[in-house]
């Protein structure tokens, strides 16, 4: 195992902040992961598993070992008349994997095109976009349970998926994922009902889109709406859409008739966090090195030299102003260290 010391995490996270990790290693195999964990246990230091760092914010130096996930490989394990079963290394690039499936004609994850990150991180917050969540295509997840030191395979239901949530988010750092097993569909019903997708396909005069048409449309939409982390540091949506009771929703709707929200159960509504933030006047606001993106107020951007702490403090100001104006608590989607 090669361990580097005092490594800047600037190039390893999409926020591009110059925080330092005391130790850093890459792991290309399950054995290497076991070795890295026993090294940390021996030294009694913390560890943190990192994919491409597109959903994390380091706000201070990390006094432990960063374990960069590099287990790769896409293997077909089974095929039936209707489905294909794949076992995929946690270090595979997510969009590369989506493109591979689209090209093969296997459906289920095409709406998740161009989400940055690794396959192994996809179950952590149950990545989602354009009406689809990855849980719909995950059969099981293989991980090292660091509490018992055993390898386990958790079924889809054991993963306890929810909106930007899962067992892995609830029990932070316990399960270190090395492989995700997917079920994809051969005859797939495309999900094109999202407004901007419909509009773009119509504009392109595509009446019966293929998987590739849909994936390309989503890539085009995302590229036009979201900042490219290679040019402007960010971690996508910084906040989750908050849930409120029906009573709270009705009160808010009376006070703010333009409020954007949708029911998720008989007595719960989800509010559009972007609308709340925008209506507190944050869209496009810049304070020093940090700002609220001018095309999408859910995204906080690093104009180049921001520290993680500056970004965190900016997000706290947003949370406080939403609380003051709407009495709604915003929760961060990004993992904070
Ligand atoms: C421009 C942009 C757009 C985005 N759009 C979306 C979107 O539409 N939908 C969406 O859901 N997300 C979106 N995201 C967030 C992000 O892409 C996803 O959360 C992605 O899954 C993170 O992958 P990663 O490899 O970068 O994970 P990291 O940021 O490296 O890690 C995220 C968390 O997962 C844990 N983790 C990572 N790998 C493993 C593993 N193998 N085992 C155990 N834990 C692990 C880490 O410890 C950390 O807690 C966006 C981000 C950006 C920058």
mmCIF file with all atom_site columns, C-alpha atoms in Angstrom, residues 41-218:
data_model
loop_
_atom_site.group_PDB
_atom_site.id
_atom_site.type_symbol
_atom_site.label_atom_id
_atom_site.label_alt_id
_atom_site.label_comp_id
_atom_site.label_asym_id
_atom_site.label_entity_id
_atom_site.label_seq_id
_atom_site.pdbx_PDB_ins_code
_atom_site.Cartn_x
_atom_site.Cartn_y
_atom_site.Cartn_z
_atom_site.occupancy
_atom_site.B_iso_or_equiv
_atom_site.pdbx_formal_charge
_atom_site.auth_seq_id
_atom_site.auth_comp_id
_atom_site.auth_asym_id
_atom_site.auth_atom_id
_atom_site.pdbx_PDB_model_num
ATOM 1   C CA . UNK A 1 41  ? -7.185  0.900   12.913  1.00 0.00 ? 41  UNK A CA 1
ATOM 2   C CA . UNK A 1 42  ? -3.573  0.201   13.894  1.00 0.00 ? 42  UNK A CA 1
ATOM 3   C CA . UNK A 1 43  ? -2.698  3.896   13.801  1.00 0.00 ? 43  UNK A CA 1
ATOM 4   C CA . UNK A 1 44  ? -6.039  4.791   15.411  1.00 0.00 ? 44  UNK A CA 1
ATOM 5   C CA . UNK A 1 45  ? -6.794  7.452   12.826  1.00 0.00 ? 45  UNK A CA 1
ATOM 6   C CA . UNK A 1 46  ? -10.035 8.179   10.956  1.00 0.00 ? 46  UNK A CA 1
ATOM 7   C CA . UNK A 1 47  ? -10.564 7.287   7.302   1.00 0.00 ? 47  UNK A CA 1
ATOM 8   C CA . UNK A 1 48  ? -12.813 8.636   4.593   1.00 0.00 ? 48  UNK A CA 1
ATOM 9   C CA . UNK A 1 49  ? -13.664 6.955   1.311   1.00 0.00 ? 49  UNK A CA 1
ATOM 10  C CA . UNK A 1 50  ? -13.671 9.266   -1.685  1.00 0.00 ? 50  UNK A CA 1
ATOM 11  C CA . UNK A 1 51  ? -14.961 8.843   -5.234  1.00 0.00 ? 51  UNK A CA 1
ATOM 12  C CA . UNK A 1 52  ? -14.516 11.923  -7.397  1.00 0.00 ? 52  UNK A CA 1
ATOM 13  C CA . UNK A 1 53  ? -15.350 14.314  -4.542  1.00 0.00 ? 53  UNK A CA 1
ATOM 14  C CA . UNK A 1 54  ? -18.396 15.777  -6.305  1.00 0.00 ? 54  UNK A CA 1
ATOM 15  C CA . UNK A 1 55  ? -20.596 15.689  -3.206  1.00 0.00 ? 55  UNK A CA 1
ATOM 16  C CA . UNK A 1 56  ? -18.222 16.584  -0.376  1.00 0.00 ? 56  UNK A CA 1
ATOM 17  C CA . UNK A 1 57  ? -16.908 19.753  1.217   1.00 0.00 ? 57  UNK A CA 1
ATOM 18  C CA . UNK A 1 58  ? -13.804 19.696  3.402   1.00 0.00 ? 58  UNK A CA 1
ATOM 19  C CA . UNK A 1 59  ? -13.944 22.643  5.801   1.00 0.00 ? 59  UNK A CA 1
ATOM 20  C CA . UNK A 1 60  ? -10.711 21.875  7.667   1.00 0.00 ? 60  UNK A CA 1
ATOM 21  C CA . UNK A 1 61  ? -7.592  19.711  7.322   1.00 0.00 ? 61  UNK A CA 1
ATOM 22  C CA . UNK A 1 62  ? -8.409  15.989  7.442   1.00 0.00 ? 62  UNK A CA 1
ATOM 23  C CA . UNK A 1 63  ? -6.282  14.273  10.104  1.00 0.00 ? 63  UNK A CA 1
ATOM 24  C CA . UNK A 1 64  ? -6.699  10.749  8.771   1.00 0.00 ? 64  UNK A CA 1
ATOM 25  C CA . UNK A 1 65  ? -6.473  8.654   5.587   1.00 0.00 ? 65  UNK A CA 1
ATOM 26  C CA . UNK A 1 66  ? -8.389  9.526   2.434   1.00 0.00 ? 66  UNK A CA 1
ATOM 27  C CA . UNK A 1 67  ? -9.079  6.291   0.561   1.00 0.00 ? 67  UNK A CA 1
ATOM 28  C CA . UNK A 1 68  ? -9.628  7.000   -3.120  1.00 0.00 ? 68  UNK A CA 1
ATOM 29  C CA . UNK A 1 69  ? -11.866 4.314   -4.612  1.00 0.00 ? 69  UNK A CA 1
ATOM 30  C CA . UNK A 1 70  ? -10.354 2.849   -7.801  1.00 0.00 ? 70  UNK A CA 1
ATOM 31  C CA . UNK A 1 71  ? -11.937 -0.620  -8.075  1.00 0.00 ? 71  UNK A CA 1
ATOM 32  C CA . UNK A 1 72  ? -13.056 -0.821  -11.706 1.00 0.00 ? 72  UNK A CA 1
ATOM 33  C CA . UNK A 1 73  ? -14.697 -3.248  -14.139 1.00 0.00 ? 73  UNK A CA 1
ATOM 34  C CA . UNK A 1 74  ? -18.116 -3.877  -15.680 1.00 0.00 ? 74  UNK A CA 1
ATOM 35  C CA . UNK A 1 75  ? -19.142 -7.546  -15.750 1.00 0.00 ? 75  UNK A CA 1
ATOM 36  C CA . UNK A 1 76  ? -22.329 -9.089  -17.145 1.00 0.00 ? 76  UNK A CA 1
ATOM 37  C CA . UNK A 1 77  ? -23.347 -11.737 -14.586 1.00 0.00 ? 77  UNK A CA 1
ATOM 38  C CA . UNK A 1 78  ? -26.649 -12.896 -16.064 1.00 0.00 ? 78  UNK A CA 1
ATOM 39  C CA . UNK A 1 79  ? -29.104 -12.233 -18.860 1.00 0.00 ? 79  UNK A CA 1
ATOM 40  C CA . UNK A 1 80  ? -32.759 -13.181 -19.307 1.00 0.00 ? 80  UNK A CA 1
ATOM 41  C CA . UNK A 1 81  ? -35.256 -12.443 -22.065 1.00 0.00 ? 81  UNK A CA 1
ATOM 42  C CA . UNK A 1 82  ? -36.082 -9.133  -20.412 1.00 0.00 ? 82  UNK A CA 1
ATOM 43  C CA . UNK A 1 83  ? -33.161 -8.122  -18.200 1.00 0.00 ? 83  UNK A CA 1
ATOM 44  C CA . UNK A 1 84  ? -29.412 -7.801  -18.007 1.00 0.00 ? 84  UNK A CA 1
ATOM 45  C CA . UNK A 1 85  ? -27.561 -8.164  -14.685 1.00 0.00 ? 85  UNK A CA 1
ATOM 46  C CA . UNK A 1 86  ? -24.294 -6.276  -14.243 1.00 0.00 ? 86  UNK A CA 1
ATOM 47  C CA . UNK A 1 87  ? -21.693 -6.173  -11.506 1.00 0.00 ? 87  UNK A CA 1
ATOM 48  C CA . UNK A 1 88  ? -19.805 -2.874  -11.575 1.00 0.00 ? 88  UNK A CA 1
ATOM 49  C CA . UNK A 1 89  ? -16.680 -1.726  -9.725  1.00 0.00 ? 89  UNK A CA 1
ATOM 50  C CA . UNK A 1 90  ? -17.277 1.183   -7.324  1.00 0.00 ? 90  UNK A CA 1
ATOM 51  C CA . UNK A 1 91  ? -14.492 3.234   -8.932  1.00 0.00 ? 91  UNK A CA 1
ATOM 52  C CA . UNK A 1 92  ? -16.052 3.211   -12.417 1.00 0.00 ? 92  UNK A CA 1
ATOM 53  C CA . UNK A 1 93  ? -17.022 6.657   -13.664 1.00 0.00 ? 93  UNK A CA 1
ATOM 54  C CA . UNK A 1 94  ? -20.804 6.981   -13.410 1.00 0.00 ? 94  UNK A CA 1
ATOM 55  C CA . UNK A 1 95  ? -21.419 8.693   -16.745 1.00 0.00 ? 95  UNK A CA 1
ATOM 56  C CA . UNK A 1 96  ? -19.095 6.261   -18.492 1.00 0.00 ? 96  UNK A CA 1
ATOM 57  C CA . UNK A 1 97  ? -21.199 3.403   -17.101 1.00 0.00 ? 97  UNK A CA 1
ATOM 58  C CA . UNK A 1 98  ? -24.467 5.085   -18.179 1.00 0.00 ? 98  UNK A CA 1
ATOM 59  C CA . UNK A 1 99  ? -23.081 5.630   -21.703 1.00 0.00 ? 99  UNK A CA 1
ATOM 60  C CA . UNK A 1 100 ? -21.967 1.985   -21.868 1.00 0.00 ? 100 UNK A CA 1
ATOM 61  C CA . UNK A 1 101 ? -25.519 0.802   -21.013 1.00 0.00 ? 101 UNK A CA 1
ATOM 62  C CA . UNK A 1 102 ? -27.144 3.269   -23.419 1.00 0.00 ? 102 UNK A CA 1
ATOM 63  C CA . UNK A 1 103 ? -24.875 2.085   -26.222 1.00 0.00 ? 103 UNK A CA 1
ATOM 64  C CA . UNK A 1 104 ? -25.798 -1.562  -25.474 1.00 0.00 ? 104 UNK A CA 1
ATOM 65  C CA . UNK A 1 105 ? -29.511 -0.660  -25.480 1.00 0.00 ? 105 UNK A CA 1
ATOM 66  C CA . UNK A 1 106 ? -30.036 -1.478  -21.778 1.00 0.00 ? 106 UNK A CA 1
ATOM 67  C CA . UNK A 1 107 ? -32.481 0.901   -20.135 1.00 0.00 ? 107 UNK A CA 1
ATOM 68  C CA . UNK A 1 108 ? -33.087 2.211   -16.624 1.00 0.00 ? 108 UNK A CA 1
ATOM 69  C CA . UNK A 1 109 ? -30.366 4.747   -15.832 1.00 0.00 ? 109 UNK A CA 1
ATOM 70  C CA . UNK A 1 110 ? -30.320 6.957   -18.963 1.00 0.00 ? 110 UNK A CA 1
ATOM 71  C CA . UNK A 1 111 ? -32.080 9.823   -17.120 1.00 0.00 ? 111 UNK A CA 1
ATOM 72  C CA . UNK A 1 112 ? -29.076 9.893   -14.781 1.00 0.00 ? 112 UNK A CA 1
ATOM 73  C CA . UNK A 1 113 ? -26.697 10.779  -17.639 1.00 0.00 ? 113 UNK A CA 1
ATOM 74  C CA . UNK A 1 114 ? -23.866 13.200  -16.864 1.00 0.00 ? 114 UNK A CA 1
ATOM 75  C CA . UNK A 1 115 ? -24.231 13.094  -13.076 1.00 0.00 ? 115 UNK A CA 1
ATOM 76  C CA . UNK A 1 116 ? -20.614 13.429  -11.932 1.00 0.00 ? 116 UNK A CA 1
ATOM 77  C CA . UNK A 1 117 ? -19.061 10.808  -9.675  1.00 0.00 ? 117 UNK A CA 1
ATOM 78  C CA . UNK A 1 118 ? -18.402 7.121   -9.302  1.00 0.00 ? 118 UNK A CA 1
ATOM 79  C CA . UNK A 1 119 ? -20.657 4.066   -9.440  1.00 0.00 ? 119 UNK A CA 1
ATOM 80  C CA . UNK A 1 120 ? -19.822 3.303   -5.788  1.00 0.00 ? 120 UNK A CA 1
ATOM 81  C CA . UNK A 1 121 ? -21.143 6.665   -4.613  1.00 0.00 ? 121 UNK A CA 1
ATOM 82  C CA . UNK A 1 122 ? -24.413 6.347   -6.556  1.00 0.00 ? 122 UNK A CA 1
ATOM 83  C CA . UNK A 1 123 ? -26.252 4.372   -3.820  1.00 0.00 ? 123 UNK A CA 1
ATOM 84  C CA . UNK A 1 124 ? -24.970 6.633   -1.008  1.00 0.00 ? 124 UNK A CA 1
ATOM 85  C CA . UNK A 1 125 ? -27.443 9.424   -1.632  1.00 0.00 ? 125 UNK A CA 1
ATOM 86  C CA . UNK A 1 126 ? -29.549 7.411   -4.109  1.00 0.00 ? 126 UNK A CA 1
ATOM 87  C CA . UNK A 1 127 ? -28.668 9.760   -6.959  1.00 0.00 ? 127 UNK A CA 1
ATOM 88  C CA . UNK A 1 128 ? -31.607 11.064  -8.897  1.00 0.00 ? 128 UNK A CA 1
ATOM 89  C CA . UNK A 1 129 ? -32.539 13.339  -11.770 1.00 0.00 ? 129 UNK A CA 1
ATOM 90  C CA . UNK A 1 130 ? -35.383 13.882  -14.235 1.00 0.00 ? 130 UNK A CA 1
ATOM 91  C CA . UNK A 1 131 ? -37.877 11.713  -12.343 1.00 0.00 ? 131 UNK A CA 1
ATOM 92  C CA . UNK A 1 132 ? -35.570 8.689   -11.869 1.00 0.00 ? 132 UNK A CA 1
ATOM 93  C CA . UNK A 1 133 ? -33.555 7.453   -8.892  1.00 0.00 ? 133 UNK A CA 1
ATOM 94  C CA . UNK A 1 134 ? -30.751 4.916   -9.076  1.00 0.00 ? 134 UNK A CA 1
ATOM 95  C CA . UNK A 1 135 ? -32.474 2.630   -6.520  1.00 0.00 ? 135 UNK A CA 1
ATOM 96  C CA . UNK A 1 136 ? -34.848 1.537   -9.329  1.00 0.00 ? 136 UNK A CA 1
ATOM 97  C CA . UNK A 1 137 ? -31.941 -0.216  -11.092 1.00 0.00 ? 137 UNK A CA 1
ATOM 98  C CA . UNK A 1 138 ? -29.887 -1.472  -8.153  1.00 0.00 ? 138 UNK A CA 1
ATOM 99  C CA . UNK A 1 139 ? -30.204 -5.152  -7.294  1.00 0.00 ? 139 UNK A CA 1
ATOM 100 C CA . UNK A 1 140 ? -27.669 -5.207  -4.447  1.00 0.00 ? 140 UNK A CA 1
ATOM 101 C CA . UNK A 1 141 ? -24.536 -3.569  -3.086  1.00 0.00 ? 141 UNK A CA 1
ATOM 102 C CA . UNK A 1 142 ? -21.346 -5.290  -1.908  1.00 0.00 ? 142 UNK A CA 1
ATOM 103 C CA . UNK A 1 143 ? -19.419 -3.570  0.857   1.00 0.00 ? 143 UNK A CA 1
ATOM 104 C CA . UNK A 1 144 ? -16.905 -4.056  3.627   1.00 0.00 ? 144 UNK A CA 1
ATOM 105 C CA . UNK A 1 145 ? -18.767 -3.656  6.919   1.00 0.00 ? 145 UNK A CA 1
ATOM 106 C CA . UNK A 1 146 ? -16.109 -1.931  9.000   1.00 0.00 ? 146 UNK A CA 1
ATOM 107 C CA . UNK A 1 147 ? -17.990 -2.662  12.218  1.00 0.00 ? 147 UNK A CA 1
ATOM 108 C CA . UNK A 1 148 ? -17.808 -6.451  11.809  1.00 0.00 ? 148 UNK A CA 1
ATOM 109 C CA . UNK A 1 149 ? -14.873 -6.540  9.345   1.00 0.00 ? 149 UNK A CA 1
ATOM 110 C CA . UNK A 1 150 ? -17.003 -8.794  7.071   1.00 0.00 ? 150 UNK A CA 1
ATOM 111 C CA . UNK A 1 151 ? -17.828 -8.507  3.385   1.00 0.00 ? 151 UNK A CA 1
ATOM 112 C CA . UNK A 1 152 ? -21.583 -8.281  2.927   1.00 0.00 ? 152 UNK A CA 1
ATOM 113 C CA . UNK A 1 153 ? -24.015 -8.027  0.048   1.00 0.00 ? 153 UNK A CA 1
ATOM 114 C CA . UNK A 1 154 ? -27.036 -5.908  0.888   1.00 0.00 ? 154 UNK A CA 1
ATOM 115 C CA . UNK A 1 155 ? -30.225 -6.387  -1.123  1.00 0.00 ? 155 UNK A CA 1
ATOM 116 C CA . UNK A 1 156 ? -32.043 -3.382  -2.560  1.00 0.00 ? 156 UNK A CA 1
ATOM 117 C CA . UNK A 1 157 ? -34.509 -3.304  0.347   1.00 0.00 ? 157 UNK A CA 1
ATOM 118 C CA . UNK A 1 158 ? -31.707 -3.597  2.933   1.00 0.00 ? 158 UNK A CA 1
ATOM 119 C CA . UNK A 1 159 ? -30.142 -0.459  1.446   1.00 0.00 ? 159 UNK A CA 1
ATOM 120 C CA . UNK A 1 160 ? -33.164 1.528   2.793   1.00 0.00 ? 160 UNK A CA 1
ATOM 121 C CA . UNK A 1 161 ? -33.200 3.952   -0.101  1.00 0.00 ? 161 UNK A CA 1
ATOM 122 C CA . UNK A 1 162 ? -35.081 7.226   0.212   1.00 0.00 ? 162 UNK A CA 1
ATOM 123 C CA . UNK A 1 163 ? -34.960 10.713  -1.293  1.00 0.00 ? 163 UNK A CA 1
ATOM 124 C CA . UNK A 1 164 ? -31.201 11.493  -1.444  1.00 0.00 ? 164 UNK A CA 1
ATOM 125 C CA . UNK A 1 165 ? -30.814 9.015   1.345   1.00 0.00 ? 165 UNK A CA 1
ATOM 126 C CA . UNK A 1 166 ? -29.894 5.410   2.142   1.00 0.00 ? 166 UNK A CA 1
ATOM 127 C CA . UNK A 1 167 ? -28.577 3.149   4.864   1.00 0.00 ? 167 UNK A CA 1
ATOM 128 C CA . UNK A 1 168 ? -25.070 4.274   3.825   1.00 0.00 ? 168 UNK A CA 1
ATOM 129 C CA . UNK A 1 169 ? -25.842 7.928   4.532   1.00 0.00 ? 169 UNK A CA 1
ATOM 130 C CA . UNK A 1 170 ? -27.498 7.109   7.846   1.00 0.00 ? 170 UNK A CA 1
ATOM 131 C CA . UNK A 1 171 ? -24.629 4.888   9.049   1.00 0.00 ? 171 UNK A CA 1
ATOM 132 C CA . UNK A 1 172 ? -21.837 7.125   7.834   1.00 0.00 ? 172 UNK A CA 1
ATOM 133 C CA . UNK A 1 173 ? -18.491 5.501   7.030   1.00 0.00 ? 173 UNK A CA 1
ATOM 134 C CA . UNK A 1 174 ? -19.631 2.037   8.187   1.00 0.00 ? 174 UNK A CA 1
ATOM 135 C CA . UNK A 1 175 ? -20.094 0.368   4.782   1.00 0.00 ? 175 UNK A CA 1
ATOM 136 C CA . UNK A 1 176 ? -17.344 0.786   2.191   1.00 0.00 ? 176 UNK A CA 1
ATOM 137 C CA . UNK A 1 177 ? -18.777 -0.179  -1.183  1.00 0.00 ? 177 UNK A CA 1
ATOM 138 C CA . UNK A 1 178 ? -16.621 -1.967  -3.746  1.00 0.00 ? 178 UNK A CA 1
ATOM 139 C CA . UNK A 1 179 ? -19.248 -3.319  -6.181  1.00 0.00 ? 179 UNK A CA 1
ATOM 140 C CA . UNK A 1 180 ? -22.800 -2.421  -7.168  1.00 0.00 ? 180 UNK A CA 1
ATOM 141 C CA . UNK A 1 181 ? -25.048 -4.989  -8.868  1.00 0.00 ? 181 UNK A CA 1
ATOM 142 C CA . UNK A 1 182 ? -27.524 -3.501  -11.375 1.00 0.00 ? 182 UNK A CA 1
ATOM 143 C CA . UNK A 1 183 ? -30.595 -4.876  -13.190 1.00 0.00 ? 183 UNK A CA 1
ATOM 144 C CA . UNK A 1 184 ? -31.253 -3.152  -16.501 1.00 0.00 ? 184 UNK A CA 1
ATOM 145 C CA . UNK A 1 185 ? -34.097 -3.642  -18.936 1.00 0.00 ? 185 UNK A CA 1
ATOM 146 C CA . UNK A 1 186 ? -33.964 -4.789  -22.535 1.00 0.00 ? 186 UNK A CA 1
ATOM 147 C CA . UNK A 1 187 ? -37.416 -3.494  -23.464 1.00 0.00 ? 187 UNK A CA 1
ATOM 148 C CA . UNK A 1 188 ? -37.529 -0.263  -21.651 1.00 0.00 ? 188 UNK A CA 1
ATOM 149 C CA . UNK A 1 189 ? -40.257 2.349   -21.298 1.00 0.00 ? 189 UNK A CA 1
ATOM 150 C CA . UNK A 1 190 ? -38.486 5.725   -21.636 1.00 0.00 ? 190 UNK A CA 1
ATOM 151 C CA . UNK A 1 191 ? -39.320 8.450   -19.107 1.00 0.00 ? 191 UNK A CA 1
ATOM 152 C CA . UNK A 1 192 ? -39.562 11.641  -21.136 1.00 0.00 ? 192 UNK A CA 1
ATOM 153 C CA . UNK A 1 193 ? -42.373 13.351  -19.252 1.00 0.00 ? 193 UNK A CA 1
ATOM 154 C CA . UNK A 1 194 ? -40.120 15.965  -17.602 1.00 0.00 ? 194 UNK A CA 1
ATOM 155 C CA . UNK A 1 195 ? -40.875 19.436  -19.025 1.00 0.00 ? 195 UNK A CA 1
ATOM 156 C CA . UNK A 1 196 ? -37.449 20.394  -20.354 1.00 0.00 ? 196 UNK A CA 1
ATOM 157 C CA . UNK A 1 197 ? -36.887 16.927  -21.881 1.00 0.00 ? 197 UNK A CA 1
ATOM 158 C CA . UNK A 1 198 ? -40.215 17.044  -23.735 1.00 0.00 ? 198 UNK A CA 1
ATOM 159 C CA . UNK A 1 199 ? -39.459 20.541  -25.026 1.00 0.00 ? 199 UNK A CA 1
ATOM 160 C CA . UNK A 1 200 ? -35.991 19.649  -26.271 1.00 0.00 ? 200 UNK A CA 1
ATOM 161 C CA . UNK A 1 201 ? -37.114 16.441  -28.030 1.00 0.00 ? 201 UNK A CA 1
ATOM 162 C CA . UNK A 1 202 ? -39.935 18.421  -29.648 1.00 0.00 ? 202 UNK A CA 1
ATOM 163 C CA . UNK A 1 203 ? -37.506 21.148  -30.728 1.00 0.00 ? 203 UNK A CA 1
ATOM 164 C CA . UNK A 1 204 ? -35.281 18.469  -32.303 1.00 0.00 ? 204 UNK A CA 1
ATOM 165 C CA . UNK A 1 205 ? -38.329 16.902  -33.926 1.00 0.00 ? 205 UNK A CA 1
ATOM 166 C CA . UNK A 1 206 ? -37.628 13.528  -32.283 1.00 0.00 ? 206 UNK A CA 1
ATOM 167 C CA . UNK A 1 207 ? -40.966 11.729  -31.988 1.00 0.00 ? 207 UNK A CA 1
ATOM 168 C CA . UNK A 1 208 ? -39.838 8.240   -30.971 1.00 0.00 ? 208 UNK A CA 1
ATOM 169 C CA . UNK A 1 209 ? -36.648 8.808   -29.032 1.00 0.00 ? 209 UNK A CA 1
ATOM 170 C CA . UNK A 1 210 ? -34.091 6.048   -28.545 1.00 0.00 ? 210 UNK A CA 1
ATOM 171 C CA . UNK A 1 211 ? -32.130 5.580   -25.319 1.00 0.00 ? 211 UNK A CA 1
ATOM 172 C CA . UNK A 1 212 ? -29.297 7.530   -26.937 1.00 0.00 ? 212 UNK A CA 1
ATOM 173 C CA . UNK A 1 213 ? -31.622 10.399  -27.975 1.00 0.00 ? 213 UNK A CA 1
ATOM 174 C CA . UNK A 1 214 ? -32.865 10.705  -24.415 1.00 0.00 ? 214 UNK A CA 1
ATOM 175 C CA . UNK A 1 215 ? -29.392 10.498  -22.895 1.00 0.00 ? 215 UNK A CA 1
ATOM 176 C CA . UNK A 1 216 ? -28.079 13.117  -25.362 1.00 0.00 ? 216 UNK A CA 1
ATOM 177 C CA . UNK A 1 217 ? -30.997 15.435  -24.596 1.00 0.00 ? 217 UNK A CA 1
ATOM 178 C CA . UNK A 1 218 ? -30.293 15.183  -20.868 1.00 0.00 ? 218 UNK A CA 1
#
